[in-house]
XYZ file of C-alpha atoms in Angstrom:
464
model
C -10.799 12.786 -3.704
C -11.298 14.610 -0.410
C -10.545 13.107 2.982
C -13.475 11.026 4.173
C -13.602 12.811 7.501
C -17.289 12.067 7.890
C -16.610 8.367 7.528
C -14.853 8.111 10.915
C -17.359 7.222 13.616
C -16.439 6.586 17.235
C -12.790 6.294 16.248
C -13.596 3.576 13.699
C -13.092 3.735 9.949
C -16.191 3.335 7.800
C -16.480 0.644 5.150
C -15.806 3.231 2.399
C -12.348 3.955 3.777
C -11.516 0.281 4.133
C -12.596 -0.323 0.536
C -10.130 2.323 -0.687
C -7.398 0.845 1.528
C -8.107 -2.614 0.079
C -7.704 -1.337 -3.486
C -4.468 0.450 -2.585
C -3.088 -2.579 -0.726
C -3.631 -4.805 -3.771
C -1.674 -2.353 -5.923
C 1.290 -2.197 -3.546
C 1.289 -5.958 -3.039
C 1.201 -6.753 -6.778
C 4.111 -4.428 -7.567
C 6.262 -5.689 -4.687
C 5.374 -9.352 -5.284
C 6.502 -9.228 -8.890
C 9.768 -7.611 -7.846
C 10.619 -10.757 -5.843
C 8.662 -13.629 -7.390
C 11.181 -14.108 -10.220
C 14.146 -14.499 -7.851
C 13.847 -18.243 -7.261
C 12.888 -18.916 -10.872
C 15.933 -17.467 -12.679
C 17.554 -20.894 -13.098
C 14.295 -22.405 -14.374
C 13.686 -19.503 -16.759
C 17.232 -19.731 -18.151
C 16.758 -23.467 -18.794
C 13.250 -23.241 -20.250
C 14.031 -20.276 -22.512
C 17.487 -21.627 -23.479
C 19.490 -18.605 -22.430
C 22.252 -17.804 -19.961
C 21.796 -16.827 -16.332
C 23.577 -13.540 -17.070
C 20.926 -12.736 -19.694
C 17.861 -13.899 -17.793
C 18.748 -11.812 -14.730
C 17.681 -8.844 -16.858
C 14.092 -9.952 -16.193
C 14.822 -8.753 -12.662
C 17.129 -5.813 -13.404
C 14.943 -4.536 -16.243
C 11.857 -4.632 -14.051
C 13.621 -2.747 -11.252
C 15.039 -0.190 -13.680
C 11.588 0.461 -15.147
C 10.189 0.833 -11.611
C 12.710 3.574 -10.907
C 12.422 5.528 -14.128
C 8.605 5.710 -14.280
C 8.301 6.988 -10.706
C 8.549 10.723 -11.612
C 5.577 10.371 -13.962
C 3.048 9.725 -11.187
C 2.395 13.329 -10.117
C 2.412 14.612 -13.684
C -0.124 11.996 -14.816
C -2.396 12.563 -11.822
C -2.545 16.319 -12.471
C -3.663 15.711 -16.042
C -5.956 12.693 -15.829
C -6.923 12.284 -12.172
C -6.036 9.708 -9.548
C -8.820 7.257 -10.355
C -8.143 7.191 -14.100
C -4.373 6.780 -13.682
C -4.722 4.054 -11.058
C -7.171 2.131 -13.243
C -4.843 2.472 -16.229
C -1.938 1.166 -14.136
C -3.897 -1.902 -13.075
C -4.973 -2.640 -16.636
C -1.468 -2.135 -18.057
C 0.115 -4.255 -15.310
C -2.362 -7.070 -15.881
C -1.946 -7.047 -19.665
C 1.847 -6.932 -19.470
C 1.710 -9.867 -17.022
C -0.235 -11.816 -19.630
C 2.429 -10.973 -22.218
C 5.176 -12.153 -19.838
C 3.432 -15.516 -19.612
C 3.338 -15.720 -23.416
C 7.067 -14.966 -23.860
C 8.842 -17.254 -26.324
C 12.463 -16.303 -25.553
C 14.609 -14.687 -22.907
C 14.727 -11.439 -24.873
C 10.932 -11.243 -25.296
C 10.429 -11.916 -21.578
C 12.867 -9.092 -20.710
C 10.930 -6.658 -22.922
C 7.596 -7.651 -21.399
C 9.042 -7.425 -17.875
C 10.187 -3.871 -18.600
C 6.629 -3.026 -19.704
C 5.354 -4.654 -16.525
C 7.821 -2.634 -14.454
C 6.714 0.624 -16.079
C 3.136 0.136 -14.864
C 4.290 -1.432 -11.592
C 6.484 1.591 -10.926
C 3.353 3.718 -10.773
C 1.240 1.341 -8.680
C 3.051 1.928 -5.367
C 3.092 5.778 -5.403
C -0.483 5.770 -6.695
C -1.535 3.482 -3.841
C 0.076 5.857 -1.359
C -1.685 8.800 -2.988
C -5.205 7.343 -2.925
C -4.805 6.450 0.761
C -3.396 9.890 1.618
C -6.355 11.576 -0.042
C -9.011 9.673 1.901
C -7.221 9.500 5.255
C -7.000 13.147 6.193
C -5.570 13.571 9.697
C -5.642 9.821 10.316
C -2.927 9.154 7.734
C -0.327 7.776 10.227
C -2.671 4.958 11.242
C -3.436 3.989 7.662
C 0.209 4.377 6.646
C 1.111 1.682 9.152
C -1.468 -0.633 7.617
C -0.191 0.134 4.101
C 3.325 -1.021 4.999
C 2.090 -4.585 5.468
C 1.825 -5.436 1.734
C 5.374 -4.157 1.239
C 6.573 -6.414 4.067
C 4.498 -9.463 3.139
C 5.332 -9.523 -0.586
C 9.051 -10.375 -0.106
C 8.010 -12.981 2.463
C 5.520 -14.792 0.245
C 6.964 -14.033 -3.209
C 9.723 -16.663 -3.287
C 7.482 -19.252 -1.589
C 4.639 -18.670 -4.071
C 7.087 -18.894 -6.959
C 8.498 -22.155 -5.649
C 5.055 -23.745 -5.322
C 3.972 -22.581 -8.793
C 7.137 -23.949 -10.398
C 6.530 -27.265 -8.629
C 2.883 -27.732 -9.663
C 2.642 -25.761 -12.910
C 4.590 -24.004 -15.674
C 6.795 -20.959 -15.108
C 4.245 -18.996 -17.125
C 1.902 -19.038 -14.134
C 4.371 -16.844 -12.259
C 2.918 -14.050 -14.386
C -0.560 -15.355 -15.191
C -1.208 -15.375 -11.448
C -1.665 -11.615 -11.818
C -4.586 -11.966 -14.241
C -7.382 -12.818 -11.772
C -5.894 -10.544 -9.107
C -5.503 -7.684 -11.570
C -9.023 -8.209 -12.902
C -10.422 -8.092 -9.359
C -8.390 -4.955 -8.643
C -9.760 -3.189 -11.741
C -13.349 -3.975 -10.717
C -12.732 -2.859 -7.128
C -11.076 0.368 -8.289
C -14.026 1.159 -10.579
C -16.482 0.565 -7.744
C -14.699 2.073 -4.754
C -12.464 4.937 -5.957
C -14.069 8.349 -6.327
C -13.290 11.071 -8.807
C -11.484 13.874 -6.997
C -13.115 17.291 -7.009
C -9.980 19.283 -6.146
C -7.787 18.676 -9.175
C -4.621 20.781 -9.273
C -3.291 22.711 -12.240
C -0.958 20.439 -14.244
C 2.637 20.743 -13.089
C 5.577 20.715 -15.469
C 7.606 17.569 -16.060
C 11.288 17.609 -16.952
C 10.924 15.315 -19.951
C 14.419 16.017 -21.242
C 15.892 15.266 -17.819
C 13.889 12.052 -17.555
C 15.074 11.010 -21.012
C 18.732 11.708 -20.238
C 18.605 9.854 -16.890
C 16.831 6.910 -18.530
C 19.314 6.695 -21.401
C 22.301 7.001 -19.061
C 20.974 4.283 -16.730
C 20.111 1.800 -19.489
C 23.351 2.311 -21.414
C 25.384 2.053 -18.217
C 23.888 -1.328 -17.338
C 24.168 -2.598 -20.915
C 27.758 -1.413 -21.071
C 28.615 -3.251 -17.857
C 26.966 -6.397 -19.190
C 29.092 -6.301 -22.374
C 32.167 -4.522 -21.040
C 34.560 -6.990 -22.728
C 33.203 -6.103 -26.180
C 33.646 -2.916 -28.179
C 29.900 -2.321 -28.059
C 29.976 -2.406 -24.268
C 32.683 0.227 -24.099
C 30.766 2.384 -26.554
C 27.622 2.039 -24.387
C 29.566 3.099 -21.271
C 30.950 6.120 -23.120
C 27.451 7.055 -24.324
C 26.133 6.619 -20.750
C 28.822 8.958 -19.449
C 27.943 11.488 -22.143
C 24.244 11.316 -21.215
C 25.069 11.721 -17.509
C 27.218 14.799 -18.166
C 24.483 16.208 -20.421
C 21.948 15.791 -17.642
C 24.271 17.448 -15.135
C 24.633 20.484 -17.401
C 20.892 20.545 -18.116
C 19.932 20.224 -14.428
C 22.247 23.085 -13.451
C 20.411 25.345 -15.892
C 16.944 24.155 -14.838
C 17.505 24.483 -11.087
C 14.409 23.495 -9.100
C 12.545 22.559 -12.307
C 14.969 19.717 -13.043
C 13.992 16.066 -12.554
C 16.581 15.847 -9.749
C 17.531 19.235 -8.332
C 21.327 19.032 -8.024
C 21.310 21.750 -5.379
C 19.910 19.194 -2.927
C 23.198 17.305 -3.185
C 24.943 20.250 -1.533
C 23.241 19.245 1.736
C 25.675 16.701 3.280
C 23.153 14.584 5.276
C 20.895 14.256 2.239
C 23.797 13.390 -0.067
C 25.069 10.725 2.335
C 21.550 9.362 2.842
C 21.131 8.973 -0.933
C 24.339 6.945 -1.084
C 23.165 4.741 1.767
C 19.745 4.139 0.208
C 21.313 3.314 -3.167
C 23.624 0.725 -1.597
C 20.929 -0.650 0.715
C 18.512 -1.341 -2.141
C 21.339 -2.729 -4.263
C 22.652 -5.262 -1.741
C 19.083 -6.287 -0.924
C 18.076 -7.201 -4.485
C 21.497 -8.579 -5.435
C 21.281 -10.969 -2.491
C 17.759 -11.974 -3.492
C 19.172 -12.908 -6.894
C 22.263 -14.802 -5.682
C 20.830 -16.810 -2.777
C 18.169 -18.708 -4.795
C 20.776 -19.446 -7.480
C 22.986 -20.950 -4.763
C 20.134 -23.004 -3.304
C 19.059 -24.386 -6.685
C 22.297 -24.748 -8.656
C 24.795 -25.594 -5.932
C 22.595 -27.296 -3.322
C 20.266 -29.025 -5.785
C 17.100 -27.739 -4.109
C 13.778 -27.535 -5.867
C 12.451 -23.993 -6.472
C 9.687 -24.720 -3.951
C 12.167 -25.582 -1.198
C 14.443 -22.675 -2.136
C 11.518 -20.272 -1.783
C 10.767 -21.553 1.707
C 14.409 -21.218 2.763
C 14.309 -17.550 1.671
C 11.634 -16.691 4.258
C 14.050 -15.755 7.118
C 15.157 -12.774 5.000
C 11.691 -11.203 5.049
C 11.115 -12.291 8.649
C 14.185 -10.303 9.688
C 12.748 -7.176 8.077
C 9.327 -7.749 9.667
C 10.900 -8.092 13.117
C 12.830 -4.819 12.803
C 10.361 -2.453 11.123
C 7.824 -2.218 13.991
C 10.662 -1.333 16.398
C 12.349 1.320 14.270
C 10.891 4.275 16.181
C 12.145 3.034 19.547
C 15.478 1.846 18.177
C 16.142 5.182 16.491
C 15.277 7.090 19.666
C 17.568 4.886 21.757
C 20.604 4.440 19.482
C 20.395 7.488 17.209
C 20.703 7.594 13.433
C 24.388 6.785 12.940
C 24.728 3.987 15.470
C 21.528 2.220 14.427
C 22.353 2.386 10.706
C 25.927 1.236 11.404
C 24.720 -1.679 13.540
C 22.328 -2.619 10.747
C 25.078 -2.478 8.115
C 27.341 -4.670 10.281
C 24.520 -7.177 10.863
C 23.814 -7.412 7.120
C 27.542 -7.787 6.380
C 27.834 -10.535 9.009
C 24.893 -12.385 7.479
C 26.441 -12.194 4.020
C 29.805 -13.424 5.367
C 27.965 -16.492 6.699
C 26.696 -17.050 3.152
C 30.290 -16.883 1.861
C 31.361 -19.531 4.388
C 28.352 -21.686 3.542
C 28.947 -21.397 -0.200
C 32.540 -22.560 0.314
C 31.947 -25.358 2.851
C 28.472 -26.643 2.033
C 24.878 -25.947 2.971
C 23.867 -25.608 6.617
C 20.245 -24.992 7.575
C 21.148 -22.969 10.657
C 23.850 -20.953 8.910
C 21.460 -20.180 6.069
C 18.627 -19.174 8.422
C 20.816 -17.013 10.665
C 22.598 -15.423 7.702
C 19.368 -14.458 5.933
C 17.750 -13.299 9.175
C 20.737 -11.027 9.866
C 20.625 -9.705 6.299
C 16.927 -8.904 6.523
C 17.114 -7.277 9.948
C 20.308 -5.378 9.115
C 19.068 -4.006 5.794
C 15.795 -3.001 7.461
C 17.711 -1.116 10.161
C 19.624 0.982 7.617
C 16.883 2.316 5.362
C 14.572 4.178 7.732
C 17.341 6.014 9.697
C 19.061 7.063 6.466
C 15.800 8.230 4.911
C 14.794 10.118 8.067
C 18.147 11.906 8.292
C 18.019 12.845 4.619
C 14.503 14.256 4.659
C 14.968 16.091 7.962
C 17.920 18.024 6.519
C 15.870 19.376 3.612
C 13.764 22.533 3.762
C 10.024 21.806 3.663
C 9.394 23.469 0.282
C 12.011 21.169 -1.258
C 10.632 17.927 0.231
C 8.614 16.882 -2.859
C 11.729 17.157 -5.035
C 13.821 15.407 -2.363
C 11.298 12.555 -2.194
C 11.404 12.073 -5.962
C 15.208 12.176 -6.050
C 15.469 9.758 -3.125
C 13.110 7.222 -4.680
C 14.834 7.346 -8.074
C 18.344 6.936 -6.640
C 17.262 4.226 -4.196
C 15.504 2.179 -6.879
C 18.435 2.458 -9.275
C 20.635 0.708 -6.710
C 18.773 -2.564 -7.237
C 19.445 -3.068 -10.955
C 22.978 -1.629 -10.827
C 24.394 -3.839 -8.055
C 22.342 -6.865 -9.148
C 23.766 -6.553 -12.668
C 27.322 -6.196 -11.342
C 26.971 -9.358 -9.227
C 25.369 -11.255 -12.105
C 28.187 -10.217 -14.453
C 30.801 -11.482 -11.998
C 28.909 -14.743 -11.482
C 28.527 -15.284 -15.227
C 32.203 -14.507 -15.822
C 33.255 -16.939 -13.095
C 31.052 -19.690 -14.510
C 32.330 -18.946 -18.013
C 35.960 -19.500 -16.976
C 35.198 -23.165 -16.232
C 35.210 -22.623 -12.475
C 32.918 -24.769 -10.351
C 29.544 -23.438 -9.279
C 30.828 -23.448 -5.689
C 33.828 -21.256 -6.530
C 31.741 -18.921 -8.685
C 29.064 -18.387 -6.024
C 31.657 -17.956 -3.277
C 33.284 -15.199 -5.328
C 29.902 -13.579 -6.032
C 28.945 -13.534 -2.338
C 32.383 -12.141 -1.438
C 31.879 -9.428 -4.069
C 28.516 -8.622 -2.482
C 30.275 -8.294 0.885
C 32.361 -5.476 -0.587
C 29.181 -3.458 -1.197
C 28.007 -4.242 2.339
C 31.320 -2.912 3.679
C 30.889 0.244 1.609
C 27.381 0.590 3.057
C 28.865 0.455 6.559
C 31.315 3.269 5.775
C 28.462 5.382 4.375
C 26.323 4.666 7.464
C 29.193 5.853 9.664
C 28.993 9.263 7.957
C 25.296 9.762 8.724
C 24.430 12.324 11.427
C 24.592 10.974 14.979
C 21.016 12.115 15.602
C 18.236 13.562 13.488
C 19.330 16.924 12.047
C 17.478 20.022 13.147
C 14.393 20.421 11.012
C 14.855 22.917 8.166
C 12.190 25.571 7.645
């Protein structure tokens, strides 16, 4: 799929380019939408499927975990089967797994189907970026800006769409909504995407490394979820064993490993990874806790709860277009630190609100601060990390960064859900349990601030 350089006339993109962008935008939007659409429905799903909140949150954590662990497969699959074939397969698999989610008969079956959905969804976003990069040529920055819109709009509309669907229809339509959209996307991809003529020789994939990281991540989360039982402790021990095995394996493999451990010797990159892990974690953990508070403690309908979540995404949308100017003015460290403090302040407002009762203004300001603050941390941290890495190592650094960042979501979300479930299980009131959960989330925000303070003051000198 060569750049469509001849399809740019008088500075305007031709219809062929816009068709490819439309297909890619649908893929990014579907994957991001389904990462957030379940947030306001956890209470409803737990009730309808007769399971606990601690169990049903795995529909969110499992999806996010699958997103992270399938990411390294994208380049390997493209080299072997081509961009068009892989993207089509992703759309078909995502649509079919969405249909299965809507047919789930228990909490456990829904978790399994959500993991399958996350596996295909994990490939949709990098594949969307790839198809756009291959047709854009030198005009990639302009199209990249357009491609960020689905990522920004999905968290804004996801909770609201979920709330409306739960009000007018069954929870199953949260997933069946993907069927017509996915069908349209498959048709558009078949019509508009071209077969590439410059296929590369297949690259190697560290399958053993991927297996060890996957096993360690899954067992770690399962062990945390059942830490009070003997099986939970055994899972944590097995996770530790898998992690050590990967460390030994990666040291032998060097640059051929799934995550090249030598990159961690670069301080700015190592610190940036920690910041991205925490940033993604506090973001998704908050998106799990806030709707639970609105619905269970405030008695809101899912529809109203989804609308009250909108300031979170609005905060991100306000900050992202200004990131270039803000970074140039404040520098990396100060901007990321200000963002971490803003997000912490917003979460502290949620703690006060959970203790003293709902306030529309406190909720709106708190979520707006969270969204803007989290948005102000990610881009500076990512920029500092990538700038400190030599250019030949950037592909490996990008893969490592995306894996670590995406693992933050399920890890911190699971930890907060475990605490909330434990608090509710000790006969404490919903108010006390949610106050404790929000306070626990504040601890991760504080840790994020300390990590942001260790970022470089300005962008590191570019490595050759």
